[in-house]
Amino acid sequence: MTDGTPRGALTRAFADEWGRIVASLVRTTGDWALAEDAAQEAFATAATTWARDGIPRRPGAWLTTVARNRALDRIRRGATERSVLAALREGGEAVRELEPDDVPDDRLRLVFTCCHPALPLEARVALTLRTLCGLTVEEIAHAFGTSPAATAKRLVRARQKIQRAGIPYEVPSGAALPARLNGVIAVLYLLFTEGYAPSDGTAVVRPELSGEAIRLTAVLADLMPAEPEVLGLLALEHFQDSRRSARTADDGSLVPLDEQDRGRWSTVAIAAGEQALAAAERSAATPGFMLRQARIAALHARSLGTGRTDHAAIATEYAALVVMSPAPQLALARAVAVGLAEGPAAGLALLDELEPTGALRASSSLPAARADLLRRAARFPEAAAAYRAALDLVRTEPERAFLERRLGEVSGAPG
């Protein structure tokens, strides 16, 4: 929520218009760096002009016009790209206010270009954050624990690859669309997950990342309103984000779901999740991967009103997800859900079938899940051993603090 001051209007305009303006300039100039620089100059100009002259009637159109004029000036000064200059002159050079919605699919094209499979995954995420969200190089570097210099090089290489490889600035059509859309969804899901449950470091959540993922997914859902998996992802993000403030204890440690203060859950976010989920259900002929995950998150969210969590229904959804994907983390989540629905022994039996290979071998998630079910079964010495095994693999400080607390609880309990 922003105020009615020029600064508040600029903050709101940045969130709403940055990606739209950059997308329009990339389409017209073909130069990613120029598009970002011109957009940045437009917002810098607005910071002084709006404070002096007041907020324009249509801030987005004002910013789009100024950004295009800045790009035009740069091309003029460089005396290059005459064909682009001619294109920019079409319809009048400078003074008329340009509508930011002149080409409504520009942002959609930009999303698909940023997330092209020819680019490495980390480059896709960085390029998406920079180009569509307007995060600075320093902010992206901080978010992913790299240096600004390394992040800048990654962005340059990604832009160069797009231009040299002739990656088209378009939304794929026909049979190519589902696979490419899945790649876009995967990038946004990764971005949200890294914000909601960071893979490293000292933070329980990183709202700057999860917030940007939600905003980008909402843009994609607005541009593709009949795509159930996009809507499913948006619903999942809202449901998960509703619990964000309850996931951290006063001492900064992690609070597990069943111990969270539900009074701190956001009813606004839950309502947004329900709305997106309902739209996804209406659009889906059969439930997809994201839609099923959204259903699971919804079942947790609905416990706020019912006072109980339907773990059996959650286990059923995870069983369907396991059929859809061989990811071992899904099999692990199903085992935990079965343990909560049918008793710890049933869950432990499923965990015994999981081999600690691949991602699970280096993760604390498998021994931590085993430890929790053993604790619930009152098999405290075995639980303590499993908690120690999890502590050997843990990567985040909040999770370490939580596991150490649990280890203390079961070590002092009679076995």
Coordinates of N, CA and C in Angstrom, one line a residue, residues 38 41 45 55 69 91 167 251 262 284 320 325 331 361 373 399:
A38 N 17.3 3.3 -20.2 CA 16.3 4.3 -20.5 C 15.1 4.3 -19.5
E41 N 16.4 5.9 -16.3 CA 16.5 7.3 -16.5 C 15.1 8.0 -16.3
T45 N 14.1 10.8 -13.6 CA 13.5 12.0 -14.0 C 12.2 12.3 -13.3
I55 N 2.0 14.8 -9.6 CA 1.9 13.5 -10.2 C 1.0 13.6 -11.5
N69 N 11.8 8.4 -25.2 CA 12.5 9.6 -25.6 C 14.0 9.5 -25.2
G91 N 4.6 7.5 -35.6 CA 3.5 7.9 -34.7 C 3.9 9.2 -33.9
I167 N 17.7 -15.7 -30.3 CA 16.5 -16.2 -29.5 C 15.3 -15.2 -29.8
D251 N 13.1 -15.5 18.5 CA 14.5 -15.6 18.5 C 15.1 -15.8 17.1
R262 N -1.7 -19.6 14.3 CA -2.6 -19.3 13.2 C -3.2 -18.0 13.1
A284 N -9.1 -26.1 -15.6 CA -8.3 -27.3 -15.8 C -9.2 -28.5 -16.2
A320 N -0.8 -38.6 -5.9 CA -1.0 -38.2 -7.3 C 0.2 -37.5 -7.8
S325 N 5.6 -37.0 -11.0 CA 7.0 -36.6 -11.0 C 7.8 -37.6 -10.1
A331 N 8.1 -37.8 -2.8 CA 7.9 -39.1 -2.1 C 8.1 -38.9 -0.6
R361 N 20.6 -37.1 -0.7 CA 21.8 -37.5 0.0 C 22.5 -36.3 0.7
L373 N 9.0 -38.2 12.8 CA 8.0 -39.3 12.9 C 8.4 -40.2 14.1
E399 N 17.1 -23.5 10.6 CA 16.8 -24.9 10.7 C 17.7 -25.6 11.7

